[in-house]
Short mmCIF file of C-alpha atoms and ligand atoms in Angstrom, two decimals:
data_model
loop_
_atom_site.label_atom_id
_atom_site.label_comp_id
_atom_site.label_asym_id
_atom_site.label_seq_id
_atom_site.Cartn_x
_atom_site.Cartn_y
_atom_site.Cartn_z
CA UNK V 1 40.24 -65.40 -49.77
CA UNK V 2 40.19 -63.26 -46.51
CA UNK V 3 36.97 -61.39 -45.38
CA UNK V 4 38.47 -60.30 -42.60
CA UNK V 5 41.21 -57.72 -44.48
CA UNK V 6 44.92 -57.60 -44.75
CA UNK V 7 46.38 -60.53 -42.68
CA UNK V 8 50.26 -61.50 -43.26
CA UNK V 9 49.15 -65.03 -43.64
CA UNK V 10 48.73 -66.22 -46.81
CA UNK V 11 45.73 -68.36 -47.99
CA UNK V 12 45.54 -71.82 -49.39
CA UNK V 13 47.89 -74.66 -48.40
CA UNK V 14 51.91 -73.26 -47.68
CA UNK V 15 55.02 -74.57 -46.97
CA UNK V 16 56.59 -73.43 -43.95
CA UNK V 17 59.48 -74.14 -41.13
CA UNK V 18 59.11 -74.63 -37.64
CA UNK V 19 60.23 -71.07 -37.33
CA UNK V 20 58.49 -69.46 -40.01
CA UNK V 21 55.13 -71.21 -38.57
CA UNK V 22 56.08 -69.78 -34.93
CA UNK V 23 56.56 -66.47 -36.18
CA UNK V 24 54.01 -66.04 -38.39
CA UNK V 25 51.75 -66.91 -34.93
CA UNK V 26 53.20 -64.18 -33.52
CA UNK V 27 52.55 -61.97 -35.51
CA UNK V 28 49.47 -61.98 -35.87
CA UNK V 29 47.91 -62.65 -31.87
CA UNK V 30 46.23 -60.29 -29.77
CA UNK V 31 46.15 -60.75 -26.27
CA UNK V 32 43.13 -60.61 -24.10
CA UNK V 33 43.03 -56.74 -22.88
CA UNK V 34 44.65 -55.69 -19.39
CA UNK V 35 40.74 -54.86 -18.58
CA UNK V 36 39.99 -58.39 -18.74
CA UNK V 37 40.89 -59.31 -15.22
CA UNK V 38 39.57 -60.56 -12.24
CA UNK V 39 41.12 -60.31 -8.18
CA UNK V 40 41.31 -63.78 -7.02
CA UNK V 41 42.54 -64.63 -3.16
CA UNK V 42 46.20 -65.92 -3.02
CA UNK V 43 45.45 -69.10 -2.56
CA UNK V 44 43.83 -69.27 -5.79
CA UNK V 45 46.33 -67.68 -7.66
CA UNK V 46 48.73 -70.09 -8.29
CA UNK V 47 49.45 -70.34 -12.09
CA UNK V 48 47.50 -67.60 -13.21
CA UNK V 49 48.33 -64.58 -15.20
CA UNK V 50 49.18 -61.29 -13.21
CA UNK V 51 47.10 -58.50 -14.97
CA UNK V 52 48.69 -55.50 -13.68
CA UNK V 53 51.81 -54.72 -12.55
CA UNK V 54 51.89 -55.18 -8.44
CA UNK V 55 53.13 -51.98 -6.69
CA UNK V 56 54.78 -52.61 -3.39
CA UNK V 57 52.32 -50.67 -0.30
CA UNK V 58 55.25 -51.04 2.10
CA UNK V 59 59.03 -51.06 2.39
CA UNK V 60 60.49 -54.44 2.77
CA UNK V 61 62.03 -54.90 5.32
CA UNK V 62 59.75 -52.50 7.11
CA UNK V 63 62.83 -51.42 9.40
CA UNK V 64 66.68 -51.63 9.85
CA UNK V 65 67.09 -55.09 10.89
CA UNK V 66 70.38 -57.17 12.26
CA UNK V 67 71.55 -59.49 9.66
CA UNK V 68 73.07 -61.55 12.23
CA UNK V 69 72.93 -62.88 16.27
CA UNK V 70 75.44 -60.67 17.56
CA UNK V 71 76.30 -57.61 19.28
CA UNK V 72 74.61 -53.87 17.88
CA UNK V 73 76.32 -50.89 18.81
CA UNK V 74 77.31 -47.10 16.90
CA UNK V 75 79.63 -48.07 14.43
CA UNK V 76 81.79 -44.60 15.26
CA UNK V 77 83.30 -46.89 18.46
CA UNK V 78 85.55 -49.29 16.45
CA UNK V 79 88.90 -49.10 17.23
CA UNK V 80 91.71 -49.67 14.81
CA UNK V 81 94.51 -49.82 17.22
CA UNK V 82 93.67 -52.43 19.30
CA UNK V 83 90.38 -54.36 20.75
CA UNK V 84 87.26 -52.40 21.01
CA UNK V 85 85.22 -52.97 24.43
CA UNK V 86 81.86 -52.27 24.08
CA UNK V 87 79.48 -52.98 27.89
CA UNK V 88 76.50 -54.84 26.90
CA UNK V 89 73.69 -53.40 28.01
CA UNK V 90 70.30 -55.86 27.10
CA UNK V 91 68.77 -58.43 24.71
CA UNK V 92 67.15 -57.29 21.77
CA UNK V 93 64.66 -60.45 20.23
CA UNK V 94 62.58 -60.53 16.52
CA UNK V 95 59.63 -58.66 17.07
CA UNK V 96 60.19 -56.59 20.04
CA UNK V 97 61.60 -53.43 19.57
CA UNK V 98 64.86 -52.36 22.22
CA UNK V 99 62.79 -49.24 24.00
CA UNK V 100 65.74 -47.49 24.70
CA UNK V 101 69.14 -45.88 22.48
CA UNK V 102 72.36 -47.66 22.63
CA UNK V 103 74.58 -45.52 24.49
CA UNK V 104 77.63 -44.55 23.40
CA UNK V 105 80.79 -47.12 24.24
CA UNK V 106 77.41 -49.79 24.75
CA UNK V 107 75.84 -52.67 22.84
CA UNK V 108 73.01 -54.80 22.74
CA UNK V 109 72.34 -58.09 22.41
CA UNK V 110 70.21 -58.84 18.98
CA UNK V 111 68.79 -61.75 17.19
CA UNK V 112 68.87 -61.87 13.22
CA UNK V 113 65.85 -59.51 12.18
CA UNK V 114 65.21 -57.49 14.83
CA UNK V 115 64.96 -53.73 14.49
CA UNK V 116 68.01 -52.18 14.94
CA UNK V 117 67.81 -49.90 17.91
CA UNK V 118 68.34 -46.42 18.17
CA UNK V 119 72.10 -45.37 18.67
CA UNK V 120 73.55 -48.73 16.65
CA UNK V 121 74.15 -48.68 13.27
CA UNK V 122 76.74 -51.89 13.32
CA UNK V 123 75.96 -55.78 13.88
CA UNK V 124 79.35 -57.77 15.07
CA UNK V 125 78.24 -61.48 14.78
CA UNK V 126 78.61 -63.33 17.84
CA UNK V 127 81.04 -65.81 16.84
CA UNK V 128 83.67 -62.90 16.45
CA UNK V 129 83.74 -61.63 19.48
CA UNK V 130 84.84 -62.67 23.31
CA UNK V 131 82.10 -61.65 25.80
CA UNK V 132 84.09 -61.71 29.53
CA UNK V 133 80.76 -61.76 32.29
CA UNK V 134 77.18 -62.50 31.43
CA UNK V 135 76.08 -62.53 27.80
CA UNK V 136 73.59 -59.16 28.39
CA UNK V 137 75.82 -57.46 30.59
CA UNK V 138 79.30 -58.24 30.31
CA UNK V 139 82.08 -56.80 28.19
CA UNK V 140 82.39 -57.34 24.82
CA UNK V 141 85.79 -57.43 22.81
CA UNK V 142 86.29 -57.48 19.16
CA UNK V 143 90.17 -57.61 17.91
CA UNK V 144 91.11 -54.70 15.06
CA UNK V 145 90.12 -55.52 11.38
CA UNK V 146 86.98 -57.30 12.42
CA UNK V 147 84.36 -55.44 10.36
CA UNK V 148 83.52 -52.50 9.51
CA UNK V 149 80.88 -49.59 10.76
CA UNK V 150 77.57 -50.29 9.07
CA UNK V 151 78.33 -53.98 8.91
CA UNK V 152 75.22 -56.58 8.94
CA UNK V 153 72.83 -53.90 9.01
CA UNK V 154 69.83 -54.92 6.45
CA UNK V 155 68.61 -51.38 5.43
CA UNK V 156 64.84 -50.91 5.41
CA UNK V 157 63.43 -50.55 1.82
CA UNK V 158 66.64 -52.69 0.73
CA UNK V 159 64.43 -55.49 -0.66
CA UNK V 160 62.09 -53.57 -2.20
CA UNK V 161 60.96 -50.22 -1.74
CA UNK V 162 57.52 -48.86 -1.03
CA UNK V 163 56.06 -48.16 -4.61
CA UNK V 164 58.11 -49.55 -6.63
CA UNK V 165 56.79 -52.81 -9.09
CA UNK V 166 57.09 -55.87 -7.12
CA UNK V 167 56.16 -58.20 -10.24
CA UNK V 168 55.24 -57.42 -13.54
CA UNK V 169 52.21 -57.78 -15.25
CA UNK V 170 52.05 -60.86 -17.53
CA UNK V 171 53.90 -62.46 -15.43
CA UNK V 172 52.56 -66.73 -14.24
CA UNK V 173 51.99 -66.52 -10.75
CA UNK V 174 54.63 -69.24 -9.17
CA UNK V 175 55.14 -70.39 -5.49
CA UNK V 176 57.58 -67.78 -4.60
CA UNK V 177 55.51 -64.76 -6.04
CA UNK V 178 52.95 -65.81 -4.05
CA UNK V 179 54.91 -65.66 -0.94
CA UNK V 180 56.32 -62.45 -2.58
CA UNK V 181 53.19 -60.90 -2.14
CA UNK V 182 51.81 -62.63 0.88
CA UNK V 183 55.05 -60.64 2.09
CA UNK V 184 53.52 -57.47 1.26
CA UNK V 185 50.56 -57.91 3.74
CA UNK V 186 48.42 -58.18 0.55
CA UNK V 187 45.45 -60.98 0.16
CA UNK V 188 44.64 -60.71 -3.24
CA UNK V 189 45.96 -60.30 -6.84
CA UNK V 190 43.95 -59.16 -9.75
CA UNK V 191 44.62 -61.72 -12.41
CA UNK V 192 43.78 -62.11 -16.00
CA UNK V 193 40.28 -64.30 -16.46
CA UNK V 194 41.05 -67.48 -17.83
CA UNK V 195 41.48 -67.92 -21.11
CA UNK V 196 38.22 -70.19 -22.76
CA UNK V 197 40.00 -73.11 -25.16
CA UNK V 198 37.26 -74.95 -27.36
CA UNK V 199 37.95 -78.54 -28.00
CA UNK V 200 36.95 -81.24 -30.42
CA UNK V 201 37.70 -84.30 -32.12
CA UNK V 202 37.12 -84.96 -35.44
CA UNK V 203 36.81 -88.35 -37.67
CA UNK V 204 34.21 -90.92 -38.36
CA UNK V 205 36.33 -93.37 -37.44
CA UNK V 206 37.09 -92.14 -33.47
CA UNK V 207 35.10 -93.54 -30.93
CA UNK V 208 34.09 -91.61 -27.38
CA UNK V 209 35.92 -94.03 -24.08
CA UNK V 210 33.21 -96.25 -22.71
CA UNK V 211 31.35 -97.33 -25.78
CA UNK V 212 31.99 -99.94 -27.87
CA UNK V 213 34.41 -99.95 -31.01
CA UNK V 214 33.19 -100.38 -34.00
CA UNK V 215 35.62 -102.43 -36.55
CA UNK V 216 38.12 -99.66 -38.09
CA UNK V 217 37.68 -97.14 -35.33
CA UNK V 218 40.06 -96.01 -32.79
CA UNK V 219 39.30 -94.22 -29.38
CA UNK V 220 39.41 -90.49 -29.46
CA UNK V 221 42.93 -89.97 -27.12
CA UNK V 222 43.52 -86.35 -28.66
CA UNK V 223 40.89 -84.80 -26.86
CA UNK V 224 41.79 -86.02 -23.34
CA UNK V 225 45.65 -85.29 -24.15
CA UNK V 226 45.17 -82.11 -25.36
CA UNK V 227 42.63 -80.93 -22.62
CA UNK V 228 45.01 -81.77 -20.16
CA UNK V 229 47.77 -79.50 -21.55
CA UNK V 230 45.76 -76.73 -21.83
CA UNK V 231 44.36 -76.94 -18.14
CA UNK V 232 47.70 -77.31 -17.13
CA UNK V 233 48.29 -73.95 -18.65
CA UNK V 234 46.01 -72.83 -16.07
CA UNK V 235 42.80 -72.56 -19.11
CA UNK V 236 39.59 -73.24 -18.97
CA UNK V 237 38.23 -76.01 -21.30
CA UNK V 238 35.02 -75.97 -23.29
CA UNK V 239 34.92 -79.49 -24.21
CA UNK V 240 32.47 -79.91 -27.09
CA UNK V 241 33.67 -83.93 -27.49
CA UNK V 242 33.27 -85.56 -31.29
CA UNK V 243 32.07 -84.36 -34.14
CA UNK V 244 31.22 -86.41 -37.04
CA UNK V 245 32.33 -85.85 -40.47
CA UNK V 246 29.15 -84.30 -41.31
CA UNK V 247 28.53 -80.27 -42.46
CA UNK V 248 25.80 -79.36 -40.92
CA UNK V 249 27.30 -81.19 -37.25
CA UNK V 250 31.24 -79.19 -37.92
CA UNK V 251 29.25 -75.85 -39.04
CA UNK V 252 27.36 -76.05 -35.72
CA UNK V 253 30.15 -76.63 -33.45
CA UNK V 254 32.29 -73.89 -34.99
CA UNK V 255 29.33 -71.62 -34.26
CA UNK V 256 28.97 -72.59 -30.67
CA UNK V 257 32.90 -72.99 -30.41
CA UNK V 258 33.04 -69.28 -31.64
CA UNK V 259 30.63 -67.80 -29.45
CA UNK V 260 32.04 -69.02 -26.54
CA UNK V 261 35.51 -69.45 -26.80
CA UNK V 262 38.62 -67.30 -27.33
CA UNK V 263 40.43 -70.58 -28.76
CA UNK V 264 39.17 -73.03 -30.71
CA UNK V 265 41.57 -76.53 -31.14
CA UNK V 266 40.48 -78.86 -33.14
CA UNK V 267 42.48 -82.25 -33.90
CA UNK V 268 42.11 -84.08 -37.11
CA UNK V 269 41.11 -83.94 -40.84
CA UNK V 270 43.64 -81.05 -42.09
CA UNK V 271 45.98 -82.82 -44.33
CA UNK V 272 45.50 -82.08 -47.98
CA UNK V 273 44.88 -85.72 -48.95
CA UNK V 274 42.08 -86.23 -46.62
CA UNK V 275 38.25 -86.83 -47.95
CA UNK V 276 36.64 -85.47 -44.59
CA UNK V 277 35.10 -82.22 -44.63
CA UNK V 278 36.89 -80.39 -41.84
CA UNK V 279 39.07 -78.36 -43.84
CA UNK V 280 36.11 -77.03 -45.82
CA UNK V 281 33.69 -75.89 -42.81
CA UNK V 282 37.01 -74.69 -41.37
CA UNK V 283 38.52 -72.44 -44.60
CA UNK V 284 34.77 -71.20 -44.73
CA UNK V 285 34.78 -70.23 -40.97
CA UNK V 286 37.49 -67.48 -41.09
CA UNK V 287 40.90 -65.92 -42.15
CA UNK V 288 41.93 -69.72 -42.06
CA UNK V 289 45.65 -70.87 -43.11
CA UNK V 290 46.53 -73.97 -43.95
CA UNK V 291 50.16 -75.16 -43.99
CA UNK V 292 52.48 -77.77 -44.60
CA UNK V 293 55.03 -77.43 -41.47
CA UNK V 294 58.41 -78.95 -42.05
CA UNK V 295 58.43 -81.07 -38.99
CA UNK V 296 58.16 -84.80 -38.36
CA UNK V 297 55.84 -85.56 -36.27
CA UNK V 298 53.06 -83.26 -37.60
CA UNK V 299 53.13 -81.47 -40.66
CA UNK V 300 49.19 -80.42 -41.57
CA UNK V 301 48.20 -77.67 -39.44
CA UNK V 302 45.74 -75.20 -39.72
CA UNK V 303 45.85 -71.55 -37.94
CA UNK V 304 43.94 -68.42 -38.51
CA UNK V 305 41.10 -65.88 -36.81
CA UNK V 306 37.30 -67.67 -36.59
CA UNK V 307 34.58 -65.09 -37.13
CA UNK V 308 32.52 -64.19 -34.48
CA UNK V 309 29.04 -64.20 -35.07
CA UNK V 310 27.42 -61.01 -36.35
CA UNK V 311 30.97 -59.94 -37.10
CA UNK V 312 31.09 -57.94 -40.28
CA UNK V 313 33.94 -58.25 -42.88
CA UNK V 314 36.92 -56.60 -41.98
CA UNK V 315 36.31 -56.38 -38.08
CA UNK V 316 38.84 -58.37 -36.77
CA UNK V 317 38.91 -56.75 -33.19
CA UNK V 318 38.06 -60.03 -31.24
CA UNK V 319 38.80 -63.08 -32.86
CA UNK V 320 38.90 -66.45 -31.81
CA UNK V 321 41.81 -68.15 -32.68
CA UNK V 322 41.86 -71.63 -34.39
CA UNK V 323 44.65 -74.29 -34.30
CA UNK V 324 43.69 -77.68 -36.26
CA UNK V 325 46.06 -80.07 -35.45
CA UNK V 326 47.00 -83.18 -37.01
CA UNK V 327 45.10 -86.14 -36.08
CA UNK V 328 47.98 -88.50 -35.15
CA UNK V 329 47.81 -88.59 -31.57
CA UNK V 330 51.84 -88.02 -30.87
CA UNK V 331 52.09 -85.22 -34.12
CA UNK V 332 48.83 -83.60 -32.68
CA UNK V 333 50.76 -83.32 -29.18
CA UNK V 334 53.97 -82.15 -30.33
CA UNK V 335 52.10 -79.46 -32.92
CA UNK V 336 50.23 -78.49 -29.83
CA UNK V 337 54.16 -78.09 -27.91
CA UNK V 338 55.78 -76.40 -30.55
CA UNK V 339 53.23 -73.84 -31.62
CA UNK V 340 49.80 -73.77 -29.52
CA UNK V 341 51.09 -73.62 -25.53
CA UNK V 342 53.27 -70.43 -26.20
CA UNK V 343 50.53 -69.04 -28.32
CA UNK V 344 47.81 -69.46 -25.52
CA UNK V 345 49.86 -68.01 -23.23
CA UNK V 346 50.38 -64.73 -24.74
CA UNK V 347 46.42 -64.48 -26.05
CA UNK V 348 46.44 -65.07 -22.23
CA UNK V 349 48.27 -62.28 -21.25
CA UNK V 350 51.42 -64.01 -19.89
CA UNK V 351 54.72 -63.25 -20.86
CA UNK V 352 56.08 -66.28 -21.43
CA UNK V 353 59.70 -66.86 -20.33
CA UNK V 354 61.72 -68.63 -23.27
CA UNK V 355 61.62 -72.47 -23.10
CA UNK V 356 64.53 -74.11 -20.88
CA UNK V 357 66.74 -76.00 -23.57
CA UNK V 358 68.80 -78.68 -21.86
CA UNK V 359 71.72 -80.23 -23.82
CA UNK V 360 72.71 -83.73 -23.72
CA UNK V 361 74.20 -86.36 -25.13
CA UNK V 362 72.39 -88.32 -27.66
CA UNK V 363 73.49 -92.34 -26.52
CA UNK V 364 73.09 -93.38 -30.34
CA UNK V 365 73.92 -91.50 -33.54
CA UNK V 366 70.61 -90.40 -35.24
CA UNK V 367 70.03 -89.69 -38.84
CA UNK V 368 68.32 -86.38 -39.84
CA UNK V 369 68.31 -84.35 -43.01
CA UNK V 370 68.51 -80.84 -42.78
CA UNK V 371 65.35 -79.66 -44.44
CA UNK V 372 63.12 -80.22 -41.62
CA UNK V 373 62.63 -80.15 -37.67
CA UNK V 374 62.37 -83.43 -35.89
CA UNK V 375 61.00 -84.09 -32.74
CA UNK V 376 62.10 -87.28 -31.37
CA UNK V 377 60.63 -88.76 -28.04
CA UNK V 378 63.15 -89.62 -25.96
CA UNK V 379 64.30 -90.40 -22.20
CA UNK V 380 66.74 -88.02 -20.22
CA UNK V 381 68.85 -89.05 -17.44
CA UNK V 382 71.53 -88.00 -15.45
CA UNK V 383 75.18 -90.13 -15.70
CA UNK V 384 78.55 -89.36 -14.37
CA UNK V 385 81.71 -89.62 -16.54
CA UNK V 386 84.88 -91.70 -15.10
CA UNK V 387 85.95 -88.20 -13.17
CA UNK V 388 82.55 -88.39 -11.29
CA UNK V 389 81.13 -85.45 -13.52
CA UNK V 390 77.78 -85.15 -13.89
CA UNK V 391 76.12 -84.54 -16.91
CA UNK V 392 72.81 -85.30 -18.84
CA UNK V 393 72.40 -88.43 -21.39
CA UNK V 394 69.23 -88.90 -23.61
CA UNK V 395 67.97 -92.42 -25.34
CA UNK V 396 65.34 -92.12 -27.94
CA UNK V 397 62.80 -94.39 -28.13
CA UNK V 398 62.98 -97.20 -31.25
CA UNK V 399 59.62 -96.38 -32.25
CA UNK V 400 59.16 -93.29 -33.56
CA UNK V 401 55.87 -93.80 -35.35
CA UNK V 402 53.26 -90.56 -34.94
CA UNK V 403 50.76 -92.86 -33.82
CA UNK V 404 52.63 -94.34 -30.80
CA UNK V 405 51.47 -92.73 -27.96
CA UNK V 406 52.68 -94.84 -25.31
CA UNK V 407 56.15 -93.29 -26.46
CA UNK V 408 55.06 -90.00 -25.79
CA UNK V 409 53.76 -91.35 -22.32
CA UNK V 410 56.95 -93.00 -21.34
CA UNK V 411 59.27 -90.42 -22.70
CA UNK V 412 59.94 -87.61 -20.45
CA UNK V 413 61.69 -85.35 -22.73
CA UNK V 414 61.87 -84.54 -26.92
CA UNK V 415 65.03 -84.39 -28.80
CA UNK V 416 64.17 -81.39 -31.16
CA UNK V 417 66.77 -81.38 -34.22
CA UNK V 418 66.33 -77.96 -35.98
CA UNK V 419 65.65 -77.64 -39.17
CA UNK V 420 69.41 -76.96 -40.44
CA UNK V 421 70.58 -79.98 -38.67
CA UNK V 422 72.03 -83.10 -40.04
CA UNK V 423 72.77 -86.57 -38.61
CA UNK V 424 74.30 -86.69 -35.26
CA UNK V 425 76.67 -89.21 -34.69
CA UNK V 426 76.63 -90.99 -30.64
CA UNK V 427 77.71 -88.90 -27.86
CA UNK V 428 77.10 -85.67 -29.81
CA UNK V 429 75.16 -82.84 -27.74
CA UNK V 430 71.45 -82.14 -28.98
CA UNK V 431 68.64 -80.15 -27.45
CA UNK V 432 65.76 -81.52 -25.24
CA UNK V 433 62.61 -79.83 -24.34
CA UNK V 434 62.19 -81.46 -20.79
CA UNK V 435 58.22 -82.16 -20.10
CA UNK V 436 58.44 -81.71 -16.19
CA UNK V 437 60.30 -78.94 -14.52
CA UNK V 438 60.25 -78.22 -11.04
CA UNK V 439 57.30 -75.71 -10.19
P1 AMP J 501 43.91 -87.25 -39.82
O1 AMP J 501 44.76 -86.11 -39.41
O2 AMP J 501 42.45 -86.97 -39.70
O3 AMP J 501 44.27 -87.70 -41.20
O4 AMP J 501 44.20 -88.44 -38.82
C1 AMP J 501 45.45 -89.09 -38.78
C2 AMP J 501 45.39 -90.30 -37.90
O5 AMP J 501 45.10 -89.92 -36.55
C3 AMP J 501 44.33 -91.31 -38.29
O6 AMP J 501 44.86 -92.58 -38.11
C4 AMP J 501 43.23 -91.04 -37.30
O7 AMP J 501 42.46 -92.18 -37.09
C5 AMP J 501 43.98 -90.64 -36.06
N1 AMP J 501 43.16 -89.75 -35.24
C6 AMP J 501 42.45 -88.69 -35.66
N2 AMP J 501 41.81 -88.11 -34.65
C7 AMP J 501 42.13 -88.81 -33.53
C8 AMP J 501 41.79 -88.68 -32.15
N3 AMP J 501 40.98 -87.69 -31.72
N4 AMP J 501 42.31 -89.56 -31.27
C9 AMP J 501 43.11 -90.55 -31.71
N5 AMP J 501 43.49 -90.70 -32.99
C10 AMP J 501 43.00 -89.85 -33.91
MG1 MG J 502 40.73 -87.98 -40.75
#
């Protein structure tokens, strides 16, 4: 039972969906606090979780600037009923003011950006109008209908105006928002600290890389996979390796893991049916819930608030949260896509944006029962139809098995049937999660 009060999720081994396990994540997850932040140099930033919102010091642009190379000149000159003249009277460049005011039936000269200069309120683009003499000091005619007054002026503030939010907090710092604020004439960003992810294997059988296996054992791949994904989350890893299927070793761990992590992700040794004593040290550890997703790959799973120590029952203020995955290398990936990554982002602070969802056409039929979600590894590539369209195709690979992990290393997508679906027959749009996206 709970000795940490209320909590919405239920203890002892339940049956859920996909969904129901998502949601029931949700519910329950506190961030890390606004408070927990840190101001990191922009060239540091990248990937990390904004921690307040970032309040524009200037107007951008800074000044009226010309939208265009052209001609700048008081819009109040243009003529309807026949050419306007206009006597050019300089050269305006980026990043050198015009000293002087445009004079009235005058222009200048201007290069895109520049500040517009006193007296002109009006950018005519050079390729509309015919200059008769030299370029700075001829005459300049533009026919009727042309443009208008005001024309290719960029307004200063336009972009963004001085104290208003220029991102938002929670938001994962990307290449552009960088450059956003780089564009700002700022140097640093206060970010949220990175959030601490405890990992280890469990299982007599699994072996560390670089020794020797033992007959019956298998290399431990989970840890490596899984520490991975959560670096590339932008995390910081507490890697506390193996841990045999002993009490006394799992108690230990938990207690270090719990100390000094926010997260703790374990892999291995939750499904009902197995002898190990995982599931024990782990129920005993905190609010624990274990559940039966309906999903293939996956399936056991184990999620819930780990006491802290000196914690007294009932004070749930600062968890850490553990996810026990299943052991299977490819179910304890997949587990760690469909539920873990969006949780760690928001106990990170991040708003996570919702999951791009490509659809394309599945090359064979598949067979599914509705009843369960199915996450099927699977190659996506572009192929044009007989009109030259473009559109997406996706093979699965013939070997699903949970244990086949060179699938999920050659695949570079998952076809994820919901759990309402049935079969699909060839050629029938599914979803894919894409692995890779651009930034
Ligand atoms: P379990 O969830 O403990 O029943 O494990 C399911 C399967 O995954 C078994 O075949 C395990 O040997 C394998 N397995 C468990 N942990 C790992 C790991 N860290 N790396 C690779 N395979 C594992
Ligand atoms: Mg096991």
């Amino acid at each position: 039972m709970s000795e940490l009060g209320p909590s919405p999720l239920a203890a002892g081994e339940r049956n859920l969906s996909v969904d129901e396990a998502r949601a029931a994540i949700a519910a329950v997850l506190r961030p890390l606090p606004r408070s927990d932040s840190i101001e990191l140099p922009l060239p540091e930033a990248a990937g990390r979780v904004l921690a307040a919102d970032l309040i524009s010091p200037i107007d951008v642009p800074a000044h009226d600037n010309s939208a265009m190379d052209g001609y700048a000149f008081a819009g109040s000159a243009l003529r309807a009923d026949g050419p306007t003249v206009l006597k050019a009277a300089g050269t305006v460049f980026a990043g050198k003011p015009f000293a002087g005011t445009v004079a009235a039936g005058c222009c200048v000269r201007i290069m895109t950006g520049a500040v517009m200069p006193a007296g002109a309120d009006t950018v005519v683009p050079l390729e509309l109008v015919q200059v008769q003499g030299a370029a700075d000091s001829g005459k300049v005619h533009l026919q009727p209908g042309t443009l208008r007054a005001g024309e290719n002026r960029r307004r200063r503030g336009e972009d963004l105006g001085a104290g208003k939010p220029a991102l938002q907090a929670g938001r994962v710092l990307r290449p552009a928002d960088l450059g956003l604020v780089a564009s700002l004439g700022l140097t640093h960003v206060r970010v949220m600290r990175p959030l601490k992810v405890a990992l280890f294997s469990t299982g007599d059988e699994v072996a560390e890389p670089g020794t020797a296996l033992a007959e019956g054992c298998i290399y431990d791949s989970n840890r490596f996979a899984l520490g991975a994904a959560v670096r590339r989350l932008g995390m910081e890893v507490i890697d506390l390796g193996l841990v045999r299927d002993d009490r006394a070793a799992l108690a230990a761990v938990i207690e270090r893991a719990v100390r000094e992590a926010d997260v703790v992700i374990t892999s291995g040794g939750v499904s009902a049916g197995d002898a190990d004593y995982t599931r024990d040290i782990l129920a005993q550890a905190g609010d624990v819930s274990f559940w039966k997703v309906a999903m293939r790959p996956g399936r056991p799973f184990a999620f819930g608030p780990l006491r802290r120590p000196g914690a007294k029952p009932g004070d749930a203020a600062s968890p850490s949260w553990l996810f026990a995955l299943p052991g299977n290398p490819v179910a304890a990936l997949v587990t760690f896509y469909a539920f873990v990554r969006e949780a760690l982002l928001v106990l990170a602070g991040a708003t996570p944006a919702p999951l791009p969802v490509l659809s394309a056409r599945s090359t064979v039929a598949i067979r599914k029962r509705p009843g369960r979600t199915e996450f099927q590894r699977a190659i996506v590539e572009p192929v044009s139809d007989a009109d030259g369209h473009v559109g997406w195709q996706v093979r699965l690979f013939g070997s699903q098995g949970a244990g086949v992990l060179r699938s999920m290393s050659e695949a570079n997508a998952l076809v994820v049937l919901d759990h309402e679906q049935g079969s699909v027959a060839a050629g029938d749009a599914v979803p894919v999660w894409l692995f890779d996206g651009l930034v």
